[in-house]
Every structure is written in C-alpha cells, then in structure tokens.
Short mmCIF file of C-alpha atoms in Angstrom, two decimals:
data_model
loop_
_atom_site.label_atom_id
_atom_site.label_comp_id
_atom_site.label_asym_id
_atom_site.label_seq_id
_atom_site.Cartn_x
_atom_site.Cartn_y
_atom_site.Cartn_z
CA MET A 1 18.32 80.41 122.35
CA ALA A 2 20.90 82.79 123.55
CA ALA A 3 23.93 84.69 122.54
CA THR A 4 27.42 85.31 123.54
CA ALA A 5 29.51 89.15 126.88
CA ALA A 6 35.39 96.45 128.53
CA SER A 7 37.01 99.58 128.57
CA GLY A 8 38.07 103.17 129.12
CA LEU A 9 39.21 104.27 132.54
CA GLN A 10 36.80 107.19 132.82
CA LEU A 11 33.29 106.40 133.95
CA ALA A 12 30.18 108.18 132.73
CA SER A 13 28.10 109.72 135.47
CA ALA A 14 25.01 110.58 133.44
CA ARG A 15 24.37 109.59 129.85
CA PRO A 16 26.20 106.64 128.31
CA CYS A 17 29.47 107.32 126.55
CA ILE A 18 29.15 105.95 123.03
CA ALA A 19 32.01 104.89 120.82
CA SER A 20 31.93 106.78 117.53
CA SER A 21 33.74 104.24 115.39
CA ARG A 22 31.86 101.82 113.19
CA ARG A 23 34.81 99.60 112.43
CA VAL A 24 34.57 96.07 113.63
CA PHE A 25 36.40 94.08 116.27
CA LYS A 26 36.16 90.41 115.40
CA ALA A 27 36.49 88.28 118.50
CA GLY A 28 38.15 85.50 116.56
CA ALA A 29 40.68 87.56 114.66
CA ALA A 30 42.63 89.89 116.91
CA ASN A 31 46.07 88.74 118.01
CA LEU A 32 47.22 90.56 121.12
CA ASP A 33 50.67 90.58 122.67
CA VAL A 34 50.68 91.62 126.32
CA ASN A 35 53.33 91.99 128.94
CA SER A 36 53.06 92.36 132.70
CA LYS A 37 52.14 96.03 132.42
CA ALA A 38 50.01 96.71 129.38
CA VAL A 39 48.90 95.63 125.94
CA SER A 40 51.54 96.01 123.25
CA TRP A 41 49.90 97.75 120.30
CA THR A 42 52.89 97.20 118.03
CA LYS A 43 52.11 93.48 117.94
CA LEU A 44 48.44 93.82 117.14
CA ALA A 45 47.66 91.90 113.98
CA SER A 46 44.22 91.11 112.71
CA ALA A 47 42.25 89.96 109.69
CA CYS A 48 39.66 92.53 110.67
CA HIS A 49 39.94 96.12 111.86
CA LEU A 50 40.22 97.45 115.38
CA SER A 51 39.49 101.16 115.43
CA GLN A 52 41.80 103.59 117.15
CA SER A 53 38.90 104.69 119.29
CA LEU A 54 39.06 101.30 120.98
CA GLU A 55 42.67 101.76 121.99
CA PRO A 56 41.77 103.12 125.46
CA PHE A 57 39.56 100.05 125.88
CA TRP A 58 42.54 97.72 125.68
CA ARG A 59 45.06 99.99 127.35
CA SER A 60 42.86 100.35 130.38
CA PHE A 61 43.07 96.62 130.96
CA SER A 62 46.72 96.52 131.89
CA LEU A 63 47.65 93.87 134.37
CA SER A 64 48.59 96.54 136.87
CA SER A 65 46.06 97.81 139.35
CA PHE A 66 43.66 100.64 138.50
CA LYS A 67 41.34 103.07 140.27
CA PHE A 68 37.77 104.13 139.78
CA ASN A 69 37.14 107.85 140.21
CA LYS A 70 33.39 107.39 140.52
CA VAL A 71 30.97 104.51 140.81
CA VAL A 72 28.56 104.59 137.88
CA THR A 73 25.68 102.52 139.18
CA LYS A 74 24.73 101.79 142.76
CA ALA A 75 23.19 98.53 143.84
CA MET A 76 21.60 100.10 146.92
CA SER A 77 20.26 103.52 147.74
CA GLU A 78 22.58 105.93 149.53
CA SER A 79 20.48 105.74 152.68
CA SER A 80 21.20 102.03 152.99
CA GLU A 81 24.87 102.06 151.98
CA ASN A 82 26.16 102.43 155.53
CA LYS A 83 23.74 99.97 157.06
CA PRO A 84 24.40 96.25 157.48
CA VAL A 85 22.75 94.16 154.79
CA SER A 86 20.97 91.01 155.87
CA GLY A 87 21.35 87.70 154.08
CA LEU A 88 23.98 87.07 151.41
CA PRO A 89 23.96 90.09 149.11
CA ILE A 90 25.67 89.96 145.73
CA ASP A 91 28.12 92.83 145.87
CA LEU A 92 29.94 93.66 142.64
CA LYS A 93 30.72 97.31 143.42
CA GLY A 94 34.04 98.38 141.91
CA LYS A 95 33.93 95.54 139.34
CA ARG A 96 33.64 95.73 135.56
CA ALA A 97 31.42 93.63 133.31
CA PHE A 98 31.68 93.37 129.53
CA ILE A 99 28.58 91.85 127.94
CA ALA A 100 28.90 90.89 124.28
CA GLY A 101 25.81 90.59 122.12
CA VAL A 102 23.54 93.34 123.50
CA ALA A 103 21.55 94.99 120.71
CA ASP A 104 18.27 96.01 122.40
CA ASP A 105 16.55 96.07 125.77
CA ASN A 106 14.51 92.87 125.63
CA GLY A 107 17.05 90.07 125.45
CA TYR A 108 19.08 88.08 127.94
CA GLY A 109 22.13 90.29 127.40
CA TRP A 110 20.28 93.40 128.60
CA ALA A 111 18.82 91.55 131.58
CA ILE A 112 22.25 90.27 132.58
CA ALA A 113 23.66 93.79 132.32
CA LYS A 114 20.88 95.10 134.57
CA SER A 115 21.41 92.43 137.21
CA LEU A 116 25.15 93.08 137.28
CA ALA A 117 24.54 96.83 137.44
CA ALA A 118 22.06 96.35 140.29
CA ALA A 119 24.82 94.53 142.17
CA GLY A 120 27.12 97.51 141.62
CA ALA A 121 29.19 96.53 138.57
CA GLU A 122 30.26 98.96 135.85
CA ILE A 123 28.65 97.97 132.55
CA LEU A 124 30.26 97.88 129.11
CA VAL A 125 28.74 96.18 126.09
CA GLY A 126 29.69 94.89 122.66
CA THR A 127 27.01 95.31 119.99
CA TRP A 128 26.63 93.66 116.61
CA VAL A 129 27.72 96.24 114.07
CA PRO A 130 24.55 96.31 111.89
CA ALA A 131 22.53 97.09 115.03
CA LEU A 132 25.05 99.47 116.57
CA ASN A 133 23.69 102.76 115.22
CA ILE A 134 20.10 101.96 116.21
CA PHE A 135 21.19 100.83 119.67
CA GLU A 136 23.33 103.91 120.29
CA THR A 137 20.62 106.25 119.04
CA SER A 138 17.94 104.62 121.17
CA LEU A 139 20.23 104.84 124.18
CA ARG A 140 20.97 108.53 123.64
CA ARG A 141 17.34 109.47 123.06
CA GLY A 142 16.17 107.77 126.22
CA LYS A 143 14.10 105.08 124.51
CA PHE A 144 15.53 102.50 126.90
CA ASP A 145 15.13 104.62 130.03
CA GLU A 146 12.10 102.74 131.30
CA SER A 147 13.88 99.41 131.05
CA ARG A 148 17.07 100.88 132.55
CA VAL A 149 15.40 101.36 135.96
CA LEU A 150 17.13 99.36 138.69
CA PRO A 151 15.56 98.06 141.91
CA ASP A 152 16.73 101.12 143.85
CA GLY A 153 15.13 103.50 141.33
CA SER A 154 18.36 104.61 139.67
CA LEU A 155 19.07 104.08 135.98
CA MET A 156 21.58 101.56 134.67
CA GLU A 157 24.45 103.42 133.03
CA ILE A 158 26.38 101.91 130.14
CA THR A 159 29.87 103.36 130.27
CA LYS A 160 30.84 102.36 126.76
CA VAL A 161 29.41 100.62 123.70
CA TYR A 162 31.83 98.85 121.37
CA PRO A 163 31.26 97.53 117.83
CA LEU A 164 31.77 93.80 117.94
CA ASP A 165 31.19 90.92 115.55
CA ALA A 166 31.93 87.29 116.25
CA VAL A 167 32.41 86.18 112.65
CA PHE A 168 30.91 88.32 109.91
CA ASP A 169 31.58 91.90 108.86
CA ASN A 170 28.11 92.33 107.34
CA PRO A 171 24.88 90.32 106.95
CA ASP A 172 25.72 89.47 103.33
CA ASP A 173 28.58 87.29 104.58
CA VAL A 174 26.24 85.00 106.53
CA PRO A 175 25.64 81.73 104.63
CA GLU A 176 21.99 81.27 103.66
CA ASP A 177 21.86 77.72 104.98
CA VAL A 178 22.69 78.61 108.59
CA SER A 179 18.96 78.25 109.33
CA LYS A 180 18.31 75.13 107.27
CA PRO A 181 17.67 71.61 108.63
CA LEU A 182 20.91 69.76 109.42
CA LEU A 183 20.64 67.41 106.42
CA GLU A 184 20.38 70.44 104.13
CA THR A 185 23.21 72.38 105.72
CA SER A 186 26.40 72.85 103.73
CA ARG A 187 29.88 72.47 105.17
CA ASN A 188 30.32 76.24 105.10
CA GLY A 189 27.01 76.82 106.85
CA TYR A 190 27.80 74.22 109.51
CA LEU A 191 31.27 75.61 110.16
CA ALA A 192 29.89 79.15 110.22
CA ALA A 193 27.48 78.16 112.99
CA LEU A 194 30.29 76.57 115.00
CA SER A 195 32.49 79.60 114.47
CA ALA A 196 29.83 82.11 115.52
CA SER A 197 28.29 80.25 118.44
CA SER A 198 31.17 78.23 119.84
CA TYR A 199 34.66 79.25 118.77
CA SER A 200 33.87 82.94 119.15
CA TYR A 201 33.60 82.36 122.91
CA VAL A 202 36.93 80.53 123.00
CA SER A 203 38.56 83.39 121.13
CA LEU A 204 36.93 86.07 123.25
CA LEU A 205 38.11 84.46 126.46
CA LYS A 206 41.59 83.85 125.06
CA HIS A 207 42.07 87.51 124.20
CA PHE A 208 40.55 88.87 127.39
CA ILE A 209 42.48 86.70 129.86
CA PRO A 210 45.74 88.69 129.55
CA LEU A 211 43.78 91.91 130.07
CA MET A 212 41.73 90.90 133.07
CA ASN A 213 42.35 93.07 136.10
CA PRO A 214 41.04 92.76 139.62
CA GLY A 215 37.45 93.72 139.18
CA MET A 216 36.51 92.66 135.68
CA PHE A 217 33.96 90.25 134.15
CA ILE A 218 33.19 88.99 130.63
CA VAL A 219 29.87 87.64 129.47
CA ARG A 220 29.88 86.25 126.08
CA LEU A 221 26.90 87.49 126.33
CA ILE A 222 30.26 87.75 130.82
CA LEU A 223 33.80 88.19 131.80
CA VAL A 224 33.98 89.01 135.43
CA SER A 225 37.02 89.44 137.54
CA TYR A 226 36.53 90.16 141.20
CA GLN A 227 39.91 89.49 142.73
CA ILE A 228 43.50 89.60 141.58
CA LYS A 229 44.13 86.74 139.16
CA ARG A 230 40.58 85.55 139.60
CA GLY A 231 37.59 86.00 137.40
CA SER A 232 34.46 84.50 135.95
CA SER A 233 33.37 83.98 132.37
CA ILE A 234 29.83 83.01 131.43
CA SER A 235 28.26 82.03 128.11
CA LEU A 236 24.68 81.25 127.15
CA THR A 237 23.64 77.93 125.66
CA TYR A 238 20.39 76.18 124.79
CA ILE A 239 18.90 72.76 125.45
CA ALA A 240 19.05 71.96 121.73
CA SER A 241 22.62 70.94 122.52
CA GLU A 242 21.29 67.73 124.08
CA ARG A 243 17.67 67.41 122.95
CA ILE A 244 16.07 67.48 119.52
CA ILE A 245 14.47 70.86 118.81
CA PRO A 246 12.96 70.74 115.30
CA GLY A 247 13.71 73.95 113.44
CA TYR A 248 16.85 74.71 115.43
CA GLY A 249 19.06 73.63 112.56
CA GLY A 250 21.94 74.73 110.39
CA GLY A 251 24.50 73.31 112.78
CA MET A 252 23.33 75.50 115.68
CA SER A 253 22.49 72.54 117.93
CA SER A 254 25.95 71.12 117.24
CA ALA A 255 27.49 74.51 117.99
CA LYS A 256 25.76 74.65 121.39
CA ALA A 257 26.96 71.12 122.16
CA ALA A 258 30.49 72.22 121.28
CA LEU A 259 30.11 75.30 123.47
CA GLU A 260 29.14 73.16 126.45
CA SER A 261 32.06 70.82 125.87
CA ASP A 262 34.40 73.79 125.52
CA THR A 263 33.03 75.18 128.78
CA ARG A 264 34.34 72.14 130.65
CA VAL A 265 37.74 72.19 128.93
CA LEU A 266 38.13 75.94 129.37
CA ALA A 267 37.15 75.62 133.02
CA PHE A 268 40.14 73.31 133.51
CA GLU A 269 42.63 75.28 131.42
CA ALA A 270 41.63 78.78 132.53
CA GLY A 271 41.19 77.59 136.10
CA ARG A 272 44.62 75.98 136.37
CA LYS A 273 46.48 78.74 134.54
CA HIS A 274 44.58 81.87 135.53
CA LYS A 275 42.15 80.97 138.36
CA ILE A 276 39.24 81.94 136.13
CA ARG A 277 35.90 80.18 136.44
CA VAL A 278 34.04 79.24 133.25
CA ASN A 279 30.34 78.34 133.25
CA THR A 280 27.41 78.42 130.88
CA ILE A 281 23.72 79.13 131.43
CA SER A 282 21.21 77.01 129.52
CA ALA A 283 18.30 79.42 129.29
CA GLY A 284 14.74 78.64 128.34
CA PRO A 285 12.84 80.29 125.46
CA LEU A 286 12.38 84.06 125.51
CA ARG A 287 10.57 86.42 123.13
CA SER A 288 13.74 88.32 122.28
CA ARG A 289 14.36 90.07 118.97
CA ALA A 290 16.74 87.32 117.86
CA ALA A 291 14.39 84.51 118.89
CA LYS A 292 11.45 86.05 117.06
CA ALA A 293 13.43 85.76 113.83
CA ILE A 294 13.23 81.96 113.90
CA GLY A 295 9.45 82.11 113.71
CA PHE A 296 8.24 79.58 116.29
CA ILE A 297 9.33 81.11 119.58
CA ASP A 298 5.71 81.55 120.76
CA THR A 299 5.14 77.82 120.27
CA MET A 300 8.28 77.01 122.27
CA ILE A 301 7.16 79.26 125.13
CA GLU A 302 3.68 77.68 125.17
CA TYR A 303 5.24 74.22 125.19
CA SER A 304 7.52 75.18 128.08
CA ILE A 305 4.65 76.55 130.17
CA ALA A 306 2.59 73.42 129.54
CA ASN A 307 5.35 70.92 130.31
CA ALA A 308 7.91 72.45 132.68
CA PRO A 309 7.70 71.70 136.43
CA LEU A 310 7.22 75.43 137.03
CA GLN A 311 4.31 76.51 134.86
CA LYS A 312 5.16 80.11 134.11
CA GLU A 313 6.80 82.12 131.40
CA LEU A 314 10.52 82.57 131.94
CA SER A 315 11.62 86.18 132.40
CA ALA A 316 14.92 87.60 131.20
CA ASP A 317 15.55 88.92 134.72
CA GLU A 318 15.67 85.37 136.08
CA VAL A 319 18.53 84.57 133.72
CA GLY A 320 20.20 87.88 134.60
CA ASN A 321 20.03 87.11 138.31
CA ALA A 322 21.56 83.67 137.75
CA ALA A 323 24.40 85.31 135.82
CA ALA A 324 24.97 87.83 138.64
CA PHE A 325 25.25 84.95 141.11
CA LEU A 326 27.72 83.04 138.91
CA ALA A 327 29.77 86.19 138.43
CA SER A 328 29.99 86.86 142.15
CA PRO A 329 32.26 85.44 144.86
CA LEU A 330 29.22 83.55 146.16
CA ALA A 331 29.81 81.09 143.30
CA SER A 332 33.56 80.89 143.90
CA ALA A 333 33.61 77.06 143.82
CA ILE A 334 31.40 76.65 140.73
CA THR A 335 33.15 76.11 137.40
CA GLY A 336 32.72 73.88 134.35
CA ALA A 337 28.98 73.77 135.00
CA ILE A 338 25.86 74.05 132.88
CA ILE A 339 23.30 75.95 134.93
CA TYR A 340 19.75 75.42 133.72
CA VAL A 341 17.47 78.43 134.05
CA ASP A 342 14.37 77.15 132.26
CA ASN A 343 11.72 76.47 134.90
CA GLY A 344 12.97 72.88 135.03
CA LEU A 345 12.04 71.96 131.47
CA ASN A 346 15.42 70.25 130.99
CA ALA A 347 14.44 67.62 133.57
CA MET A 348 11.40 66.41 131.63
CA GLY A 349 11.57 63.22 129.59
CA VAL A 350 8.12 63.55 127.99
CA GLY A 351 5.67 66.29 127.14
CA VAL A 352 2.93 65.92 129.74
CA ASP A 353 0.50 67.93 127.61
CA SER A 354 0.28 64.97 125.22
CA PRO A 355 -3.20 63.40 124.96
CA ILE A 356 -1.66 60.06 125.94
CA PHE A 357 -1.40 61.35 129.54
CA LYS A 358 -4.92 62.77 129.78
CA ASP A 359 -6.11 60.07 132.19
CA LEU A 360 -3.18 60.35 134.60
CA ASN A 361 -4.56 63.35 136.45
CA ILE A 362 -1.25 65.19 136.31
CA PRO A 363 -1.40 68.36 138.46
CA GLY A 364 -1.05 71.61 136.61
CA GLU A 365 -2.48 74.98 135.81
CA LYS A 366 -4.64 75.77 132.82
CA HIS A 367 -3.39 78.59 130.60
#
C-alpha cells in the first residue's frame, strides 16, 4: 500500500530548513486565486488553516521564471560533472520535487525523494501533522543521515518540510471503521477513505497546477515540472484496486480504484490544458511504518516472494527509481498509465505456492 507528493526560493546548503508552524494545510480545502505573475493571497479561503510561514512556499511558485542561487544536491560527483555521461542518464538538476506523505526514512516517499535527489532535483516534503515534530527532530539530530546517503556519497538535503494533511486535522477525526471489512464499513468511513486516498490527489494537483514553474514536480507521494508549461504528477496505488486483498478494507480498495480511474481522466484534462503528465505507480508490499500498522504485511511480502515472477523482496529504492524515470523527460510520452513495480506479481492469475501445483515442477527458489 502506498501514500500520496514545494517552496521557498532560498535553498539550504547544509542542514534542512524546517518550517516552524504546526498549523495544517489541507490539500482538499485551500482555494487559490492566481494570475499570470503570482498567487493572490487576498483570495485565499479555506476550511482549514494555512500558516503565514507557508506564504513564501506559494509565492515562490509564481508563473514567472525563477533562479536557483545554489544547487542543493548533486546527482554526480564534481569530478564527473564536466565529463560526458554514457547511456541515458536521468538529469533533474535545477528542478524541484514536492513529495507529500513523507514521515520517516523507510517508506516509498523517502525512497522517491532520494532517487529524485540523486538525479539532481531539489527536495521538499509535506508531512502528516501528528508525525511532523518527530520527523523534524529526527532530521535535525542526524538520525536519518545514514539513509540520506546518495550514490555519489553526498547526503540528500531536504530544503523545506511543510505540515500537510489530506483530510483530517487530528487522529481523533479518523472514523474507526476505515479499517473494517467493506460490509462493515459505514458511509462516513467509506467516503473518508475515498477522500483521503483519491480526492486528495485531485485537489493537490488542482491547486498546484497554477503554481507550477519550469522545473517543478509533485508526488502525491510527485509533482514534477521540467519545462515551461510541462510537468509530471505521480501518485501511488495498490493492486487491491483490481484484485481481492482480504484485510484491505474500509473502502480503501475502492479508493485505489477511483485513484486509478482519476489518473486517466486527469491525464487527459491536465495534458490538454497544461501539458502535464499524470501517472500512478502500483507498488508491491513494503515493510513501511504505515504498512506495519495493518498487521499482515509480513504475510503479504512472503506471498509475493513465493508467487511473483521475480522471487525477491521489493525494495523501496526500486519504486523510487521508477518514479524518477516517470518524472524525467525520458518518460515524456507516458501519461495516464499504471506502472506496476511489484516484481511482476500483478501478472499472476493464481498463487503457484498452492499445494494444488506441487506436481507441476514449477521453477523457483526456496526461501
């Protein structure tokens, strides 16, 4: 299962710059009025609160051009910067990426941020408010330093961290039946799941489109813009949208199906109006903090290893690398697509580890 991914003009050159406000920006609530030059703050109306400390975040995304004074993260070492690079490198230097839903260093959001940073992008993140203080503190104290290391040995820098919530202001607002089986899910619980996991992406994209400059991305968990009036937006989905996954209830499977349908519609609308590509990555199971909360993630990983064409545990980096490709100009003709990054499990029609197939001599590795 996966979640849904920008800011001040000054870039941090050492430690991350952390937003001090704890007030919440709800992706589905803000109503922005923009003109051809900048965001109009006099027209900002919202059911939630947008802190004044976030004002530079929006103002910096005027539709006029902007400059970077310093590149925060380098994709290659300085010794190789002036040398020709073989193959087809993903070069996102001078671009911005906003990743929504990063709360620690072991989920898909963090891996996507690292892959984009390794390609040269500036990284900004939106963090769920209840986890914001812990995330900021861990970042400042260097607890994530080991996992911030990029392929060239440098550390990923996060220029800014913003408080962000897709639906709820605090955990007490979350309906109890969001995790119940579908037949036991109330209307409120079902609609809450759709709001948090599907409409939040629609709203996020809607409010970012007027602010996208040359060189910006958004990941709902990505908004990427690499050329004038062109960009890329990526969400994360899960195969429960099209297959039965017992325990993945409370309307969440329906929400992922809606997200995938919205991806196709948004690809058409945002593509025709704004030349923005919209795709979603269907990622396999990962032992992330959020996934561990559902209780059976280890079973799902074991099942995937036993039955997927590629018998190995999926790494977060593999999803991050796929996101970096989709965000780059190398994927300039790909939009409205569901990209499966799950070791091929989506292609299977049966579980080959079933005893019924024991006499078929199916090739595989023992784990």
